[in-house]
CSV table of C-alpha atoms in Angstrom, one decimal:
chain,number,residue,atom,x,y,z
A,1,UNK,CA,43.1,-16.9,-17.4
A,2,UNK,CA,45.5,-17.2,-14.5
A,3,UNK,CA,44.0,-17.9,-11.1
A,4,UNK,CA,45.1,-16.0,-8.0
A,5,UNK,CA,47.2,-18.3,-5.9
A,6,UNK,CA,46.7,-16.3,-2.8
A,7,UNK,CA,44.2,-17.8,-0.2
A,8,UNK,CA,40.9,-16.1,-0.3
A,9,UNK,CA,39.1,-15.3,3.0
A,10,UNK,CA,35.6,-16.7,3.1
A,11,UNK,CA,32.9,-14.0,3.0
A,12,UNK,CA,30.5,-14.2,6.0
A,13,UNK,CA,27.0,-15.1,5.0
A,14,UNK,CA,24.6,-12.3,4.6
A,15,UNK,CA,22.1,-12.6,7.5
A,16,UNK,CA,19.3,-11.1,5.5
A,17,UNK,CA,17.1,-14.0,4.2
A,18,UNK,CA,16.2,-12.0,1.1
A,19,UNK,CA,19.8,-12.2,0.1
A,20,UNK,CA,20.1,-15.9,0.4
A,21,UNK,CA,20.4,-18.4,-2.4
A,22,UNK,CA,17.1,-20.2,-3.0
A,23,UNK,CA,17.6,-24.0,-2.5
A,24,UNK,CA,15.2,-24.9,-5.3
A,25,UNK,CA,15.8,-24.7,-9.0
A,26,UNK,CA,19.6,-24.3,-9.1
A,27,UNK,CA,19.3,-25.0,-12.9
A,28,UNK,CA,16.6,-22.3,-13.4
A,29,UNK,CA,18.4,-21.1,-16.5
A,30,UNK,CA,18.1,-24.5,-18.1
A,31,UNK,CA,14.3,-24.9,-17.6
A,32,UNK,CA,12.0,-25.1,-20.6
A,33,UNK,CA,9.6,-22.1,-20.8
A,34,UNK,CA,6.6,-23.9,-19.2
A,35,UNK,CA,8.6,-25.1,-16.3
A,36,UNK,CA,10.4,-21.7,-15.9
A,37,UNK,CA,7.1,-19.9,-15.8
A,38,UNK,CA,5.7,-22.4,-13.3
A,39,UNK,CA,8.7,-22.1,-11.0
A,40,UNK,CA,8.5,-18.3,-11.0
A,41,UNK,CA,4.7,-18.2,-10.4
A,42,UNK,CA,4.7,-21.0,-7.8
A,43,UNK,CA,7.3,-19.2,-5.7
A,44,UNK,CA,5.0,-16.2,-5.4
A,45,UNK,CA,2.7,-18.2,-3.1
A,46,UNK,CA,5.2,-17.4,-0.4
A,47,UNK,CA,4.1,-13.8,-0.6
A,48,UNK,CA,0.6,-14.6,0.4
A,49,UNK,CA,1.7,-16.8,3.2
A,50,UNK,CA,4.0,-14.0,4.6
A,51,UNK,CA,1.2,-11.4,4.6
A,52,UNK,CA,-1.2,-13.9,6.3
A,53,UNK,CA,1.4,-14.4,9.0
A,54,UNK,CA,1.7,-10.6,9.3
A,55,UNK,CA,-2.0,-10.0,9.6
A,56,UNK,CA,-2.0,-9.3,13.4
A,57,UNK,CA,0.8,-6.8,12.9
A,58,UNK,CA,-1.0,-5.1,10.1
A,59,UNK,CA,-4.1,-4.9,12.2
A,60,UNK,CA,-2.2,-3.2,15.0
A,61,UNK,CA,-0.8,-0.6,12.5
A,62,UNK,CA,-4.3,0.1,11.2
A,63,UNK,CA,-5.7,0.6,14.7
A,64,UNK,CA,-2.8,2.9,15.6
A,65,UNK,CA,-3.2,5.0,12.4
A,66,UNK,CA,-6.9,5.6,12.5
A,67,UNK,CA,-7.0,8.3,15.3
A,68,UNK,CA,-4.4,10.4,13.5
A,69,UNK,CA,-6.1,10.1,10.1
A,70,UNK,CA,-9.5,10.9,11.7
A,71,UNK,CA,-7.9,14.2,12.9
A,72,UNK,CA,-6.9,15.0,9.3
A,73,UNK,CA,-3.4,13.4,9.2
A,74,UNK,CA,-1.7,12.1,6.1
A,75,UNK,CA,-0.4,8.8,4.8
A,76,UNK,CA,3.3,9.3,4.0
A,77,UNK,CA,5.0,6.5,2.1
A,78,UNK,CA,8.8,6.1,2.1
A,79,UNK,CA,11.0,3.7,0.2
A,80,UNK,CA,13.7,3.2,-2.3
A,81,UNK,CA,13.8,1.2,-5.6
A,82,UNK,CA,11.0,-1.4,-5.9
A,83,UNK,CA,9.8,-0.6,-2.4
A,84,UNK,CA,9.6,3.1,-3.1
A,85,UNK,CA,7.7,2.5,-6.4
A,86,UNK,CA,5.2,0.3,-4.6
A,87,UNK,CA,4.7,3.1,-2.1
A,88,UNK,CA,4.1,5.6,-4.9
A,89,UNK,CA,1.6,3.2,-6.5
A,90,UNK,CA,-0.4,2.7,-3.3
A,91,UNK,CA,-0.5,6.4,-2.6
A,92,UNK,CA,-1.6,7.2,-6.1
A,93,UNK,CA,-4.4,4.7,-6.2
A,94,UNK,CA,-6.1,6.0,-3.0
A,95,UNK,CA,-7.6,9.0,-4.8
A,96,UNK,CA,-9.5,7.2,-7.7
A,97,UNK,CA,-10.5,4.3,-5.4
A,98,UNK,CA,-11.6,6.2,-2.3
A,99,UNK,CA,-11.6,9.9,-3.2
A,100,UNK,CA,-8.8,10.3,-0.7
A,101,UNK,CA,-7.3,13.8,-1.2
A,102,UNK,CA,-4.1,13.8,-3.2
A,103,UNK,CA,-2.6,16.1,-0.5
A,104,UNK,CA,-3.1,13.4,2.1
A,105,UNK,CA,-1.2,10.7,0.3
A,106,UNK,CA,2.4,11.7,0.1
A,107,UNK,CA,4.9,9.3,-1.6
A,108,UNK,CA,8.6,9.9,-0.9
A,109,UNK,CA,11.1,7.8,-2.9
A,110,UNK,CA,14.9,7.9,-2.8
A,111,UNK,CA,16.1,9.9,-5.8
A,112,UNK,CA,12.9,11.8,-6.2
A,113,UNK,CA,10.4,11.5,-9.1
A,114,UNK,CA,13.1,10.4,-11.5
A,115,UNK,CA,13.5,7.2,-9.5
A,116,UNK,CA,10.0,6.1,-10.3
A,117,UNK,CA,11.1,5.2,-13.9
A,118,UNK,CA,14.9,5.1,-13.6
A,119,UNK,CA,17.3,3.6,-11.1
A,120,UNK,CA,19.0,6.5,-9.3
A,121,UNK,CA,22.3,5.0,-8.1
A,122,UNK,CA,23.3,5.7,-4.6
A,123,UNK,CA,20.2,7.5,-3.6
A,124,UNK,CA,19.1,4.8,-1.1
A,125,UNK,CA,22.4,5.0,0.7
A,126,UNK,CA,21.9,8.6,1.9
A,127,UNK,CA,20.1,8.8,5.3
A,128,UNK,CA,20.3,12.6,5.3
A,129,UNK,CA,18.2,12.6,2.1
A,130,UNK,CA,15.5,10.7,3.9
A,131,UNK,CA,15.7,13.3,6.7
A,132,UNK,CA,15.5,16.2,4.3
A,133,UNK,CA,12.5,14.7,2.3
A,134,UNK,CA,10.5,14.2,5.6
A,135,UNK,CA,11.3,17.8,6.5
A,136,UNK,CA,10.2,19.1,3.1
A,137,UNK,CA,7.0,17.2,3.4
A,138,UNK,CA,6.4,18.8,6.8
A,139,UNK,CA,5.6,15.5,8.4
A,140,UNK,CA,3.9,16.1,11.8
A,141,UNK,CA,2.2,14.5,14.8
A,142,UNK,CA,-1.0,13.6,12.9
A,143,UNK,CA,0.7,11.9,10.0
A,144,UNK,CA,1.4,8.2,9.5
A,145,UNK,CA,4.6,7.3,7.8
A,146,UNK,CA,4.8,3.9,6.2
A,147,UNK,CA,8.4,2.9,5.6
A,148,UNK,CA,9.0,0.0,3.1
A,149,UNK,CA,12.3,-1.8,2.7
A,150,UNK,CA,12.8,-5.4,1.7
A,151,UNK,CA,16.2,-5.5,3.3
A,152,UNK,CA,15.2,-3.5,6.4
A,153,UNK,CA,18.5,-1.8,6.3
A,154,UNK,CA,18.1,1.0,3.6
A,155,UNK,CA,19.8,4.1,5.0
A,156,UNK,CA,17.4,6.5,3.2
A,157,UNK,CA,14.4,4.8,4.8
A,158,UNK,CA,16.0,4.7,8.2
A,159,UNK,CA,16.8,8.4,8.0
A,160,UNK,CA,13.2,9.2,7.1
A,161,UNK,CA,11.9,7.1,10.0
A,162,UNK,CA,14.1,8.8,12.5
A,163,UNK,CA,13.1,12.2,11.3
A,164,UNK,CA,9.4,11.3,11.3
A,165,UNK,CA,9.6,9.9,14.9
A,166,UNK,CA,11.3,13.2,16.0
A,167,UNK,CA,8.4,15.0,14.4
A,168,UNK,CA,5.9,13.0,16.4
A,169,UNK,CA,4.4,11.0,13.5
A,170,UNK,CA,3.3,7.4,13.8
A,171,UNK,CA,5.8,5.1,12.0
A,172,UNK,CA,5.0,1.8,10.4
A,173,UNK,CA,7.7,-0.4,8.9
A,174,UNK,CA,7.5,-3.2,6.3
A,175,UNK,CA,10.5,-5.4,6.0
A,176,UNK,CA,11.1,-8.8,4.5
A,177,UNK,CA,13.8,-9.8,6.9
A,178,UNK,CA,13.5,-10.4,10.6
A,179,UNK,CA,15.6,-8.6,13.2
A,180,UNK,CA,16.4,-5.6,11.0
A,181,UNK,CA,17.0,-2.0,12.0
A,182,UNK,CA,13.8,-0.9,10.3
A,183,UNK,CA,11.6,-3.2,12.4
A,184,UNK,CA,13.4,-2.0,15.5
A,185,UNK,CA,13.1,1.7,14.6
A,186,UNK,CA,9.3,2.0,14.0
A,187,UNK,CA,6.3,2.1,16.2
A,188,UNK,CA,4.5,-0.6,14.3
A,189,UNK,CA,6.8,-3.2,12.8
A,190,UNK,CA,5.4,-5.6,10.1
A,191,UNK,CA,7.6,-8.5,9.1
A,192,UNK,CA,6.9,-10.0,5.7
A,193,UNK,CA,9.2,-13.0,5.9
A,194,UNK,CA,9.4,-14.2,2.3
A,195,UNK,CA,12.8,-15.8,2.5
A,196,UNK,CA,15.2,-16.2,-0.5
A,197,UNK,CA,14.0,-15.4,-4.0
A,198,UNK,CA,13.9,-18.0,-6.8
A,199,UNK,CA,16.1,-15.6,-8.7
A,200,UNK,CA,18.4,-15.0,-5.7
A,201,UNK,CA,18.5,-11.5,-4.5
A,202,UNK,CA,15.8,-10.2,-6.8
A,203,UNK,CA,13.4,-8.7,-4.3
A,204,UNK,CA,11.1,-7.4,-7.0
A,205,UNK,CA,9.7,-10.9,-7.0
A,206,UNK,CA,7.9,-12.3,-4.0
A,207,UNK,CA,9.3,-9.8,-1.5
A,208,UNK,CA,7.8,-7.0,-3.7
A,209,UNK,CA,4.6,-9.0,-4.1
A,210,UNK,CA,4.2,-9.3,-0.3
A,211,UNK,CA,4.8,-5.6,0.1
A,212,UNK,CA,2.1,-4.8,-2.5
A,213,UNK,CA,-0.4,-7.1,-0.8
A,214,UNK,CA,0.5,-5.7,2.6
A,215,UNK,CA,0.2,-2.1,1.5
A,216,UNK,CA,-3.1,-2.8,-0.3
A,217,UNK,CA,-4.4,-4.5,2.9
A,218,UNK,CA,-3.3,-1.8,5.3
A,219,UNK,CA,-4.5,1.2,3.3
A,220,UNK,CA,-7.8,-0.6,2.3
A,221,UNK,CA,-8.5,-1.5,5.9
A,222,UNK,CA,-7.9,2.1,6.9
A,223,UNK,CA,-10.3,3.3,4.2
A,224,UNK,CA,-13.0,0.9,5.2
A,225,UNK,CA,-12.8,2.1,8.8
A,226,UNK,CA,-12.8,5.7,7.7
A,227,UNK,CA,-16.2,5.1,6.1
A,228,UNK,CA,-15.1,4.9,2.5
A,229,UNK,CA,-17.0,1.6,2.0
A,230,UNK,CA,-20.6,0.6,2.6
A,231,UNK,CA,-21.0,-3.1,3.1
A,232,UNK,CA,-18.3,-4.2,0.7
A,233,UNK,CA,-19.1,-1.6,-1.9
A,234,UNK,CA,-16.6,1.1,-3.0
A,235,UNK,CA,-19.0,4.0,-2.4
A,236,UNK,CA,-16.6,6.9,-2.2
A,237,UNK,CA,-15.6,6.7,-5.8
A,238,UNK,CA,-16.7,9.6,-8.0
A,239,UNK,CA,-17.8,9.1,-11.6
A,240,UNK,CA,-15.3,11.0,-13.7
A,241,UNK,CA,-15.2,8.9,-16.9
A,242,UNK,CA,-17.4,6.5,-18.8
A,243,UNK,CA,-16.1,3.4,-17.1
A,244,UNK,CA,-16.6,4.9,-13.6
A,245,UNK,CA,-20.0,6.2,-14.6
A,246,UNK,CA,-21.1,2.7,-15.4
A,247,UNK,CA,-19.6,1.4,-12.2
A,248,UNK,CA,-21.2,4.1,-10.1
A,249,UNK,CA,-24.7,3.2,-11.5
A,250,UNK,CA,-24.1,-0.4,-10.8
A,251,UNK,CA,-23.0,0.3,-7.2
A,252,UNK,CA,-26.1,2.5,-6.5
A,253,UNK,CA,-28.4,0.0,-8.0
A,254,UNK,CA,-26.9,-2.9,-6.0
A,255,UNK,CA,-27.1,-0.9,-2.7
A,256,UNK,CA,-30.6,0.4,-3.2
A,257,UNK,CA,-32.5,-1.8,-5.6
A,258,UNK,CA,-33.2,1.2,-7.7
A,259,UNK,CA,-33.6,0.9,-11.5
A,260,UNK,CA,-31.1,2.3,-13.8
A,261,UNK,CA,-32.9,5.6,-14.5
A,262,UNK,CA,-33.4,6.3,-10.8
A,263,UNK,CA,-29.8,5.5,-10.0
A,264,UNK,CA,-28.5,7.8,-12.8
A,265,UNK,CA,-30.8,10.6,-11.7
A,266,UNK,CA,-29.7,10.3,-8.1
A,267,UNK,CA,-26.1,10.4,-9.2
A,268,UNK,CA,-26.7,13.5,-11.3
A,269,UNK,CA,-28.4,15.2,-8.3
A,270,UNK,CA,-25.5,14.0,-6.0
A,271,UNK,CA,-22.8,15.5,-8.3
A,272,UNK,CA,-21.5,12.0,-9.1
A,273,UNK,CA,-21.1,10.9,-5.5
A,274,UNK,CA,-22.2,7.2,-5.1
A,275,UNK,CA,-22.4,7.6,-1.3
A,276,UNK,CA,-24.7,10.6,-1.4
A,277,UNK,CA,-26.9,8.9,-4.1
A,278,UNK,CA,-27.3,5.8,-1.9
A,279,UNK,CA,-28.3,7.7,1.2
A,280,UNK,CA,-30.6,9.9,-0.8
A,281,UNK,CA,-32.4,6.9,-2.3
A,282,UNK,CA,-32.6,4.7,0.8
A,283,UNK,CA,-33.8,7.5,3.0
A,284,UNK,CA,-35.9,9.3,0.4
A,285,UNK,CA,-34.3,12.7,1.1
A,286,UNK,CA,-32.7,15.3,-1.1
A,287,UNK,CA,-29.1,15.1,-2.2
A,288,UNK,CA,-28.3,18.1,0.1
A,289,UNK,CA,-30.0,16.4,3.1
A,290,UNK,CA,-28.1,13.1,2.3
A,291,UNK,CA,-24.8,15.0,2.2
A,292,UNK,CA,-25.6,16.8,5.5
A,293,UNK,CA,-26.4,13.5,7.2
A,294,UNK,CA,-23.2,12.0,5.9
A,295,UNK,CA,-21.2,14.9,7.1
A,296,UNK,CA,-22.7,14.6,10.5
A,297,UNK,CA,-21.5,11.0,10.7
A,298,UNK,CA,-18.0,11.8,9.4
A,299,UNK,CA,-18.8,10.2,6.0
A,300,UNK,CA,-20.0,6.8,7.3
A,301,UNK,CA,-22.9,5.8,5.1
A,302,UNK,CA,-24.1,3.0,7.4
A,303,UNK,CA,-24.2,5.4,10.4
A,304,UNK,CA,-26.0,8.0,8.3
A,305,UNK,CA,-28.6,5.5,7.3
A,306,UNK,CA,-29.1,4.1,10.8
A,307,UNK,CA,-29.4,7.6,12.3
A,308,UNK,CA,-32.0,8.4,9.7
């Protein structure tokens, strides 16, 4: 191979920390399997540290989102690649976990549904596609748009954020790099500063893990404050299969002290609603009365019990 004798201009370093070369394990490809697995697993601890550092920012986003969601607004997730898939996952899991309506958890991913399983090359580079997807989803003033981009520079995501802000929605941005356009563009910026990846540039590693933890934390905190949890029990789950039926019985028994027969009977009378069954048993009222008391308290079981 003949080398090019012409002088090569040095490329400027990429300012994004996620694109940097990790200083540890320069011989990663030479490690024995136990050491390789340890190195990959150990680097993930940086994801937890990043989310802990971001906890105040996540709390501000939760507080800002609640009034809109209490008015009936939606959670709209926007991302590309790994970030987009994590948004799809968080949106999808809200329904079986908290009985959150499917229509109120809207995942938007660059390249559309095909991109959930396949890489759609170039989709993330189109800001107008982000604008169009937000328009198609009819994002409005009561909605909360959660934009996720490890780089913080993804054009599709930035286009979606701009369109959502014009529509009056609250915008939350999760980025793994400080000082990025995404964090400057949103109402509630959340920096998840995970730094370089152990496999340099592979943000599906700890950058993605930090995004997953942050999304879990944000959406779960929102659901707790919306009354989807009683104590620390997941009481807005509905028993729709054998596994969930067993879980529902255990939750009702734990919350009320009822025996298994009483818990099952209460769940049957409550159409499988754990929350209604708990209020029914603790207050000694009918399932219809329990449901009415919950509705009067916007679904908050503790408030319904204290009012009773």
